[in-house]
CSV table of C-alpha atoms and ligand atoms in Angstrom, one decimal:
chain,number,residue,atom,x,y,z
A,270,MET,CA,-34.3,35.0,27.8
A,271,SER,CA,-33.5,31.4,27.0
A,272,PRO,CA,-35.6,28.6,28.7
A,273,ALA,CA,-32.9,26.5,31.9
A,274,PRO,CA,-32.4,23.6,30.1
A,275,ALA,CA,-35.4,21.3,30.9
A,276,LYS,CA,-35.2,17.7,32.4
A,277,PRO,CA,-34.8,15.2,29.9
A,278,VAL,CA,-38.4,13.7,28.6
A,279,ASP,CA,-38.8,10.2,30.3
A,280,ARG,CA,-38.6,8.1,27.1
A,281,GLN,CA,-39.4,4.3,26.5
A,282,LEU,CA,-36.7,3.6,23.6
A,283,PRO,CA,-36.2,0.4,22.1
A,284,SER,CA,-32.6,0.2,22.2
A,285,ASP,CA,-29.4,1.2,23.7
A,286,GLU,CA,-28.6,3.1,20.7
A,287,ALA,CA,-31.4,4.9,20.3
A,288,ARG,CA,-30.8,6.4,23.8
A,289,ALA,CA,-27.3,6.9,22.9
A,290,LEU,CA,-29.0,9.1,20.2
A,291,LEU,CA,-31.1,10.9,21.8
A,292,GLY,CA,-28.6,12.1,24.5
A,293,LEU,CA,-26.2,13.0,21.3
A,294,THR,CA,-29.3,15.1,19.9
A,295,ARG,CA,-30.0,16.4,23.8
A,296,ASP,CA,-26.4,17.9,23.9
A,297,LEU,CA,-26.5,19.2,20.4
A,298,VAL,CA,-29.8,21.2,21.3
A,299,GLU,CA,-27.7,22.3,24.1
A,300,ARG,CA,-24.5,23.4,22.3
A,301,GLU,CA,-25.9,24.5,18.9
A,302,LEU,CA,-30.0,24.9,18.9
A,303,HIS,CA,-30.3,27.4,22.2
A,304,PRO,CA,-27.7,29.6,22.0
A,305,ARG,CA,-28.1,31.4,18.5
A,306,ALA,CA,-32.6,30.7,18.1
A,307,ALA,CA,-34.4,33.0,19.1
A,308,GLU,CA,-31.0,35.7,17.4
A,309,ASP,CA,-31.3,33.7,14.5
A,310,GLU,CA,-35.5,33.9,14.4
A,311,ALA,CA,-35.3,37.7,14.8
A,312,ALA,CA,-33.3,38.5,11.9
A,313,GLY,CA,-35.0,35.8,9.9
A,314,ARG,CA,-31.6,34.0,9.0
A,315,PHE,CA,-31.0,30.9,7.6
A,316,PRO,CA,-29.0,28.5,9.7
A,317,ARG,CA,-27.6,26.8,6.5
A,318,GLU,CA,-23.9,26.0,8.7
A,319,VAL,CA,-26.1,24.3,11.8
A,320,PHE,CA,-28.3,21.8,9.4
A,321,ARG,CA,-24.2,20.8,8.0
A,322,THR,CA,-23.2,20.3,12.2
A,323,ILE,CA,-26.7,17.8,12.6
A,324,GLY,CA,-25.9,16.5,8.7
A,325,GLU,CA,-22.6,15.6,10.4
A,326,ALA,CA,-23.6,13.4,13.4
A,327,GLY,CA,-25.7,11.7,11.1
A,328,LEU,CA,-29.4,12.9,11.7
A,329,LEU,CA,-30.0,13.8,8.2
A,330,SER,CA,-31.0,10.5,6.6
A,331,LEU,CA,-31.8,8.8,10.7
A,332,PRO,CA,-34.3,6.1,8.8
A,333,TYR,CA,-32.5,5.4,5.4
A,334,GLY,CA,-30.8,2.1,4.9
A,335,GLU,CA,-26.9,1.6,6.5
A,336,GLN,CA,-25.7,0.6,1.9
A,337,TYR,CA,-27.0,4.0,1.0
A,338,GLY,CA,-25.2,6.0,4.5
A,339,GLY,CA,-28.3,6.1,6.2
A,340,GLY,CA,-29.0,5.2,9.9
A,341,GLU,CA,-31.7,2.6,9.5
A,342,GLN,CA,-33.5,3.9,12.5
A,343,PRO,CA,-36.8,2.5,13.3
A,344,TYR,CA,-39.5,5.9,12.5
A,345,GLU,CA,-40.0,5.5,16.9
A,346,VAL,CA,-37.1,6.6,17.3
A,347,TYR,CA,-36.3,9.2,14.4
A,348,LEU,CA,-39.3,10.8,15.4
A,349,GLN,CA,-38.4,11.2,18.8
A,350,VAL,CA,-35.0,12.9,17.5
A,351,LEU,CA,-37.0,15.7,15.5
A,352,GLU,CA,-39.5,16.1,18.4
A,353,GLU,CA,-36.3,17.0,20.4
A,354,LEU,CA,-34.6,19.2,17.4
A,355,ALA,CA,-37.8,21.0,17.6
A,356,SER,CA,-38.1,21.6,21.1
A,357,GLY,CA,-34.8,23.6,20.9
A,358,TRP,CA,-35.9,25.4,17.2
A,359,LEU,CA,-38.2,24.5,15.6
A,360,ALA,CA,-36.8,25.4,11.8
A,361,VAL,CA,-34.6,23.0,12.5
A,362,GLY,CA,-36.6,20.3,13.6
A,363,LEU,CA,-39.1,21.0,10.7
A,364,GLY,CA,-36.1,21.7,8.4
A,365,VAL,CA,-34.8,17.7,9.0
A,366,SER,CA,-38.7,16.5,8.9
A,367,VAL,CA,-38.9,17.7,5.0
A,368,HIS,CA,-35.2,16.7,4.2
A,369,THR,CA,-36.1,13.4,4.6
A,370,LEU,CA,-39.6,13.8,3.4
A,371,SER,CA,-37.1,15.0,0.2
A,372,CYS,CA,-35.4,11.4,0.0
A,373,HIS,CA,-38.6,9.7,0.5
A,374,ALA,CA,-39.5,9.6,-3.2
A,375,LEU,CA,-36.0,8.3,-4.4
A,376,ALA,CA,-35.4,5.6,-1.3
A,377,THR,CA,-38.9,4.1,-1.9
A,378,PHE,CA,-39.5,4.6,-5.3
A,379,GLY,CA,-36.0,4.7,-7.0
A,380,THR,CA,-34.6,2.3,-9.5
A,381,ASP,CA,-31.0,0.6,-7.9
A,382,GLU,CA,-29.6,2.4,-10.0
A,383,GLN,CA,-30.7,5.4,-9.3
A,384,ARG,CA,-30.7,5.4,-6.0
A,385,ASP,CA,-27.1,4.2,-6.0
A,386,ARG,CA,-26.1,7.6,-8.1
A,387,TRP,CA,-28.1,9.9,-5.7
A,388,LEU,CA,-29.1,9.2,-2.4
A,389,PRO,CA,-25.6,8.6,-0.8
A,390,GLY,CA,-25.0,12.6,-1.7
A,391,MET,CA,-28.5,13.5,0.0
A,392,LEU,CA,-27.8,11.2,3.3
A,393,SER,CA,-24.5,12.2,3.2
A,394,GLY,CA,-25.3,15.6,5.2
A,395,GLU,CA,-23.5,17.5,2.5
A,396,GLN,CA,-26.8,18.1,0.6
A,397,LEU,CA,-30.5,19.7,2.0
A,398,GLY,CA,-33.3,19.1,0.2
A,399,ALA,CA,-37.0,20.3,-0.8
A,400,TYR,CA,-40.2,18.9,-1.2
A,401,CYS,CA,-42.7,20.5,-4.5
A,402,LEU,CA,-46.1,19.4,-4.2
A,403,SER,CA,-48.3,23.3,-3.9
A,404,GLU,CA,-48.3,25.8,-6.2
A,405,PRO,CA,-50.0,29.0,-5.7
A,406,GLN,CA,-53.4,28.2,-7.2
A,407,SER,CA,-53.7,24.5,-5.9
A,408,GLY,CA,-52.7,23.2,-2.5
A,409,SER,CA,-55.2,21.4,-0.4
A,410,ASP,CA,-56.3,20.5,-4.2
A,411,ALA,CA,-52.8,19.1,-4.6
A,412,ALA,CA,-53.8,17.0,-7.8
A,413,ALA,CA,-54.7,20.4,-9.7
A,414,LEU,CA,-51.4,21.2,-10.0
A,415,ARG,CA,-50.1,23.1,-13.5
A,416,THR,CA,-46.2,22.5,-13.4
A,417,LYS,CA,-45.7,20.8,-17.3
A,418,ALA,CA,-43.1,18.5,-17.7
A,419,GLU,CA,-43.0,17.9,-21.8
A,420,LEU,CA,-40.3,15.2,-22.7
A,421,GLN,CA,-38.1,16.1,-25.8
A,422,GLY,CA,-36.0,13.3,-26.3
A,423,ASP,CA,-33.9,12.2,-23.7
A,424,GLU,CA,-34.7,15.2,-21.4
A,425,TYR,CA,-37.9,16.8,-19.8
A,426,VAL,CA,-38.2,20.6,-20.5
A,427,VAL,CA,-40.6,22.1,-17.1
A,428,ASN,CA,-42.5,25.2,-16.9
A,429,GLY,CA,-44.3,26.5,-14.1
A,430,THR,CA,-44.4,27.8,-10.7
A,431,LYS,CA,-44.1,25.7,-7.4
A,432,ALA,CA,-45.1,27.6,-3.8
A,433,TRP,CA,-44.5,27.7,-0.5
A,434,ILE,CA,-41.3,25.9,-0.9
A,435,THR,CA,-39.3,25.3,2.7
A,436,HIS,CA,-35.8,25.7,1.8
A,437,GLY,CA,-36.7,27.1,-1.5
A,438,GLY,CA,-33.9,28.6,-3.2
A,439,PHE,CA,-31.5,27.0,-0.1
A,440,ALA,CA,-32.0,23.6,-1.3
A,441,ASP,CA,-29.3,22.0,-3.2
A,442,PHE,CA,-32.4,19.3,-4.8
A,443,TYR,CA,-36.0,19.7,-5.5
A,444,SER,CA,-38.0,16.4,-5.4
A,445,ALA,CA,-40.9,17.9,-7.7
A,446,MET,CA,-44.6,16.9,-8.0
A,447,VAL,CA,-44.9,17.5,-12.4
A,448,ARG,CA,-47.5,17.4,-15.2
A,449,THR,CA,-46.7,15.1,-17.4
A,450,GLY,CA,-49.9,13.5,-18.5
A,451,VAL,CA,-54.3,14.2,-18.5
A,452,GLU,CA,-55.6,16.7,-16.0
A,453,GLY,CA,-56.1,15.1,-12.6
A,454,SER,CA,-54.1,12.9,-10.0
A,455,ARG,CA,-52.6,10.3,-12.8
A,456,GLY,CA,-51.4,13.0,-15.0
A,457,ILE,CA,-48.8,13.6,-12.3
A,458,SER,CA,-44.7,12.0,-12.6
A,459,CYS,CA,-42.0,13.1,-10.0
A,460,LEU,CA,-39.1,14.5,-11.0
A,461,LEU,CA,-34.7,14.9,-9.0
A,462,VAL,CA,-33.9,18.3,-10.1
A,463,PRO,CA,-30.6,19.7,-8.7
A,464,ALA,CA,-30.6,23.0,-7.8
A,465,ASP,CA,-28.3,24.5,-10.8
A,466,SER,CA,-30.4,23.3,-12.8
A,467,GLU,CA,-30.7,26.1,-15.7
A,468,GLY,CA,-34.0,28.1,-15.7
A,469,LEU,CA,-34.6,27.3,-11.8
A,470,THR,CA,-34.6,30.0,-9.9
A,471,ALA,CA,-36.2,31.5,-6.3
A,472,ALA,CA,-38.5,34.3,-5.0
A,473,ALA,CA,-37.7,36.2,-2.0
A,474,PRO,CA,-38.5,33.9,0.6
A,475,GLU,CA,-41.8,34.8,2.2
A,476,HIS,CA,-43.1,37.2,5.5
A,477,LYS,CA,-44.0,35.0,7.4
A,478,MET,CA,-45.5,35.3,10.6
A,479,GLY,CA,-43.0,32.6,13.0
A,480,MET,CA,-40.2,30.4,12.0
A,481,THR,CA,-38.7,33.1,10.0
A,482,SER,CA,-35.2,31.6,9.9
A,483,SER,CA,-36.3,28.2,7.5
A,484,PRO,CA,-37.1,29.8,4.0
A,485,THR,CA,-40.3,29.4,2.3
A,486,ALA,CA,-40.2,31.0,-1.6
A,487,GLN,CA,-41.7,30.5,-4.6
A,488,LEU,CA,-39.9,28.2,-7.6
A,489,ASN,CA,-39.8,29.4,-10.9
A,490,PHE,CA,-39.2,26.7,-13.8
A,491,ASP,CA,-38.4,28.9,-16.7
A,492,GLY,CA,-37.5,25.5,-19.2
A,493,VAL,CA,-35.9,23.5,-16.7
A,494,ARG,CA,-34.1,20.8,-18.4
A,495,VAL,CA,-34.7,17.2,-16.6
A,496,GLY,CA,-32.5,14.3,-17.5
A,497,ARG,CA,-35.3,11.2,-18.2
A,498,ASP,CA,-33.0,8.8,-15.8
A,499,ARG,CA,-34.3,11.4,-12.8
A,500,LEU,CA,-37.8,10.2,-13.1
A,501,LEU,CA,-38.8,8.5,-10.3
A,502,GLY,CA,-41.2,5.7,-10.4
A,503,ASP,CA,-43.7,5.5,-13.1
A,504,GLU,CA,-44.8,7.9,-15.4
A,505,GLY,CA,-48.3,9.3,-13.4
A,506,GLN,CA,-47.2,8.0,-10.1
A,507,GLY,CA,-45.9,11.0,-8.8
A,508,PHE,CA,-49.6,11.6,-7.0
A,509,GLN,CA,-49.1,8.9,-5.3
A,510,ILE,CA,-45.7,8.9,-4.4
A,511,ALA,CA,-46.5,13.1,-2.7
A,512,LEU,CA,-49.3,11.0,-1.0
A,513,SER,CA,-47.3,8.1,0.1
A,514,ALA,CA,-44.5,10.4,1.4
A,515,LEU,CA,-46.9,12.9,3.2
A,516,ASP,CA,-47.9,10.1,5.2
A,517,SER,CA,-44.7,9.7,6.6
A,518,GLY,CA,-44.0,13.6,6.6
A,519,ARG,CA,-47.3,14.2,8.7
A,520,LEU,CA,-45.6,12.0,11.4
A,521,GLY,CA,-42.5,14.1,11.3
A,522,ILE,CA,-45.1,17.0,11.8
A,523,ALA,CA,-47.1,15.9,14.6
A,524,ALA,CA,-42.9,14.9,16.4
A,525,CYS,CA,-42.2,18.6,15.6
A,526,ALA,CA,-45.7,20.3,17.0
A,527,ILE,CA,-45.0,17.8,20.2
A,528,GLY,CA,-41.1,19.3,20.5
A,529,VAL,CA,-42.8,22.9,20.4
A,530,ALA,CA,-45.2,22.1,22.7
A,531,GLN,CA,-42.7,20.3,25.6
A,532,ALA,CA,-40.9,23.4,25.3
A,533,ALA,CA,-43.8,26.0,26.2
A,534,LEU,CA,-44.2,24.0,29.1
A,535,ASP,CA,-40.9,23.3,30.3
A,536,LEU,CA,-40.8,27.2,29.8
A,537,ALA,CA,-44.4,27.1,32.3
A,538,VAL,CA,-43.5,25.4,34.6
A,539,ASP,CA,-40.3,26.7,35.5
A,540,TYR,CA,-41.1,30.2,35.6
A,541,ALA,CA,-44.5,29.2,37.6
A,542,GLY,CA,-42.4,27.6,40.2
A,543,THR,CA,-40.6,31.0,40.5
A,544,ARG,CA,-43.0,33.7,39.4
A,545,GLN,CA,-44.3,34.8,43.1
A,546,GLN,CA,-48.0,36.6,43.6
A,547,PHE,CA,-49.9,37.1,46.1
A,548,GLY,CA,-47.0,36.1,48.7
A,549,ARG,CA,-46.4,32.2,47.0
A,550,PRO,CA,-45.8,31.0,43.6
A,551,ILE,CA,-47.8,31.3,41.0
A,552,ALA,CA,-47.4,27.2,40.4
A,553,ASP,CA,-49.5,27.0,44.2
A,554,PHE,CA,-52.8,28.5,42.2
A,555,GLN,CA,-55.2,25.5,41.6
A,556,GLY,CA,-56.2,27.6,38.6
A,557,LEU,CA,-52.6,27.6,37.2
A,558,SER,CA,-51.8,24.3,38.4
A,559,PHE,CA,-54.5,22.4,37.2
A,560,MET,CA,-54.2,24.3,33.0
A,561,LEU,CA,-49.9,23.0,33.5
A,562,ALA,CA,-51.4,19.4,34.2
A,563,ASP,CA,-54.0,19.8,30.9
A,564,MET,CA,-50.9,21.0,28.9
A,565,ALA,CA,-48.7,17.8,30.8
A,566,THR,CA,-51.3,16.0,29.7
A,567,GLN,CA,-52.1,16.8,25.7
A,568,ILE,CA,-48.6,16.2,25.1
A,569,GLU,CA,-48.5,12.5,26.6
A,570,ALA,CA,-50.9,12.0,24.6
A,571,GLY,CA,-49.8,13.9,21.6
A,572,ARG,CA,-46.3,11.7,21.6
A,573,ALA,CA,-48.5,8.1,22.5
A,574,LEU,CA,-50.2,8.9,19.5
A,575,TYR,CA,-47.7,9.6,17.1
A,576,LEU,CA,-45.2,6.9,18.6
A,577,ALA,CA,-48.1,4.0,18.2
A,578,ALA,CA,-48.8,5.2,14.3
A,579,ALA,CA,-45.1,4.9,13.7
A,580,ARG,CA,-44.5,1.5,15.3
A,581,ARG,CA,-47.6,0.5,12.9
A,582,ARG,CA,-45.2,2.1,9.7
A,583,ASP,CA,-42.5,0.1,11.5
A,584,ALA,CA,-44.0,-2.9,11.6
A,585,GLY,CA,-45.1,-2.3,8.1
A,586,ILE,CA,-48.5,-2.2,9.0
A,587,ALA,CA,-51.3,0.5,6.9
A,588,PHE,CA,-50.4,3.9,9.0
A,589,SER,CA,-51.9,6.0,7.2
A,590,LYS,CA,-55.6,7.4,9.2
A,591,GLU,CA,-53.3,6.7,12.3
A,592,ALA,CA,-51.0,9.5,11.0
A,593,ALA,CA,-53.7,12.0,10.0
A,594,MET,CA,-55.1,11.7,13.2
A,595,ALA,CA,-51.8,11.8,14.8
A,596,LYS,CA,-50.5,15.1,13.0
A,597,LEU,CA,-54.2,16.6,13.4
A,598,PHE,CA,-54.7,15.8,17.0
A,599,CYS,CA,-50.4,16.9,17.8
A,600,THR,CA,-50.6,20.2,16.0
A,601,ASP,CA,-53.8,20.8,17.3
A,602,ALA,CA,-52.4,20.3,20.7
A,603,ALA,CA,-49.4,22.0,20.0
A,604,MET,CA,-51.5,25.0,19.5
A,605,ARG,CA,-53.6,25.1,22.7
A,606,VAL,CA,-50.8,24.1,24.7
A,607,THR,CA,-48.6,27.5,23.1
A,608,THR,CA,-51.1,29.5,24.0
A,609,ASP,CA,-52.2,28.6,27.6
A,610,ALA,CA,-47.8,28.6,27.9
A,611,VAL,CA,-48.6,32.8,27.1
A,612,GLN,CA,-51.2,33.0,29.7
A,613,VAL,CA,-49.3,31.3,32.3
A,614,LEU,CA,-46.0,33.8,32.3
A,615,GLY,CA,-48.9,36.8,32.2
A,616,GLY,CA,-47.7,40.1,30.8
A,617,TYR,CA,-44.1,38.3,30.4
A,618,GLY,CA,-45.5,35.6,27.9
A,619,TYR,CA,-46.7,37.9,25.1
A,620,THR,CA,-43.0,40.0,25.2
A,621,GLN,CA,-40.3,39.1,23.3
A,622,ASP,CA,-38.6,38.8,27.0
A,623,TYR,CA,-39.4,35.1,26.7
A,624,PRO,CA,-40.1,32.3,23.9
A,625,ALA,CA,-43.4,31.6,24.7
A,626,GLU,CA,-44.9,33.7,21.9
A,627,ARG,CA,-42.6,32.7,19.5
A,628,TYR,CA,-43.8,29.0,20.3
A,629,MET,CA,-47.3,30.3,19.7
A,630,ARG,CA,-46.8,31.9,16.4
A,631,GLU,CA,-44.6,28.3,15.4
A,632,ALA,CA,-47.7,26.1,16.4
A,633,LYS,CA,-49.6,28.1,14.1
A,634,VAL,CA,-47.9,26.6,11.1
A,635,LEU,CA,-47.7,23.1,11.9
A,636,GLN,CA,-51.6,22.9,11.5
A,637,ILE,CA,-51.4,24.6,8.0
A,638,VAL,CA,-48.7,22.8,6.7
A,639,GLU,CA,-48.9,18.8,4.9
A,640,GLY,CA,-52.2,19.1,4.6
A,641,THR,CA,-54.1,21.5,6.6
A,642,ASN,CA,-55.8,19.8,9.3
A,643,GLN,CA,-59.2,20.3,8.2
A,644,ILE,CA,-57.7,17.9,5.5
A,645,GLN,CA,-56.4,15.0,8.2
A,646,ARG,CA,-59.7,15.5,9.2
A,647,LEU,CA,-60.9,14.6,5.7
A,648,VAL,CA,-58.6,11.5,5.5
A,649,ILE,CA,-59.2,10.3,8.4
A,650,GLY,CA,-63.3,10.3,7.5
A,651,ARG,CA,-62.5,8.6,4.2
A,652,HIS,CA,-60.9,6.1,6.1
A,653,LEU,CA,-64.1,5.7,7.9
A,654,SER,CA,-65.8,5.6,4.9
A,655,GLY,CA,-63.6,2.9,3.4
A,656,LYS,CA,-63.7,6.0,0.5
B,995,FAD,C1,-44.3,27.8,6.3
B,995,FAD,C2,-44.7,26.6,5.2
B,995,FAD,C3,-44.2,26.2,4.5
B,995,FAD,C4,-44.8,25.3,4.0
B,995,FAD,N1,-43.6,24.1,2.8
B,995,FAD,C5,-44.0,23.7,1.8
B,995,FAD,C6,-42.9,22.4,0.9
B,995,FAD,O1,-42.2,22.2,1.7
B,995,FAD,N2,-43.5,22.0,0.3
B,995,FAD,C7,-44.6,21.7,-0.2
B,995,FAD,O2,-45.5,21.7,-1.6
B,995,FAD,N3,-45.7,22.9,0.6
B,995,FAD,C8,-45.5,23.4,1.4
B,995,FAD,N4,-46.3,24.3,2.0
B,995,FAD,C9,-47.5,24.3,1.6
B,995,FAD,C10,-48.8,24.4,2.1
B,995,FAD,O3,-48.6,22.6,2.3
B,995,FAD,C11,-49.9,24.8,1.7
B,995,FAD,O4,-50.2,26.1,2.4
B,995,FAD,C12,-51.2,23.9,2.6
B,995,FAD,O5,-51.2,22.5,1.8
B,995,FAD,C13,-52.7,24.3,1.9
B,995,FAD,O6,-52.4,24.8,0.8
B,995,FAD,P1,-53.0,26.1,0.2
B,995,FAD,O7,-52.2,27.6,1.4
B,995,FAD,O8,-53.0,27.0,-1.1
B,995,FAD,O9,-54.7,26.9,1.0
B,995,FAD,P2,-55.8,26.4,0.6
B,995,FAD,O10,-55.8,25.0,0.7
B,995,FAD,O11,-56.8,27.3,-0.5
B,995,FAD,O12,-57.1,26.2,1.6
B,995,FAD,C14,-57.2,27.6,2.5
B,995,FAD,C15,-58.2,26.7,3.5
B,995,FAD,O13,-59.7,26.0,3.0
B,995,FAD,C16,-59.8,24.8,3.7
B,995,FAD,N5,-59.9,23.8,2.9
B,995,FAD,C17,-59.6,24.0,1.6
B,995,FAD,N6,-60.0,22.9,1.2
B,995,FAD,C18,-61.2,22.0,2.1
B,995,FAD,C19,-62.1,21.0,2.0
B,995,FAD,N7,-62.4,20.2,1.1
B,995,FAD,N8,-62.5,20.7,3.0
B,995,FAD,C20,-62.6,21.5,3.9
B,995,FAD,N9,-61.6,22.8,4.8
B,995,FAD,C21,-60.7,23.2,3.5
B,995,FAD,C22,-57.9,24.9,4.2
B,995,FAD,O14,-58.2,23.5,5.3
B,995,FAD,C23,-57.6,26.4,4.5
B,995,FAD,O15,-58.1,26.2,6.0
B,995,FAD,C24,-45.8,25.0,2.8
B,995,FAD,C25,-46.7,26.1,3.4
B,995,FAD,C26,-46.7,26.9,4.7
B,995,FAD,C27,-47.3,28.0,5.2
């Protein structure tokens, strides 16, 4: 059963343009995402054409500069758009966030010539990107990656396996962290790899607990030749690039988490207002209305936290610690809120008749991706101790 359209979130937005953008996003969610999300999730079908529609609407390039075809929007606006998309369908919200992450290396560390050549295509909405850091043996300890790139003349020859790649096998380009030098974080570089490179293949998508319409796959590099001109930043700068992308990406995950939590709350409030027990709507029982109040409070707190971090980013102030805090808090809140939404719906919450169980399965992955929540605590702890 699809949830009834909820009242729009009462947002504080910086401009009329931002208000129009959020309105456009909500329309798109109602028209393109709600009608098919449950069915495509159940079938494990990747909605590639939805990304084209989103791209045509200009929503695949919001935080990047206008001269390259981006939307030139502040992060606080981009993230709220992401939140709305994720509230309709996490696989789409997270997909937009991953695409944005995959453009970061070129947009931020590329030369003018590289940006002129490749960025407009990546931001046009036609191409979809993926970000390749994790490997089978290196997840949290990302600096232990082994995929090797050896320079032969004017080309790098890449061999190795990347794991858990969102859009793996469906993307048009991959921003890939590879080892070009010594062991550890200083021997890593970033390459922009076209998806149709010879020797680059994707395994079948993983069978996941949730977000089944978003493909997650291993990528195998078997002697893949990548032009030296596709090195982004300097040799050895790849780990710095990866972490810088993740600071921004984590804010995207935080916004997606609040989107999923908001969808779960809207469903729970709607259900509690109509479901009757003991001759009254269950929302009249204090035990339940307090639960709804706690859910709403966690969502508002999470939204305030990710927006505060985004506003620091927009102002050019350091935001790495705040991004880790927002990712940690918002994704833990989403897990609690979606679990409580299942409880509010009682037995129906545990069935696929309502999307509450889907929201709960979706929330779980957000505590794992782009640095598990243990790693976020580690990042925050290091900031506190100055290490
Ligand atoms: C659906 C999905 C999509 C993904 N998409 C991408 C993608 O597009 N690109 C990409 O590069 N990666 C992607 N990932 C990979 C993701 O980033 C990793 O799964 C994550 O970083 C954790 O790595 P791991 O799975 O190897 O777990 P491990 O690192 O093996 O961790 C296992 C457990 O140990 C804990 N742990 C590890 N080290 C510490 C420590 N020092 N202190 C405390 N606890 C610790 C972890 O928190 C976790 O609970 C995706 C993963 C999933 C599930």
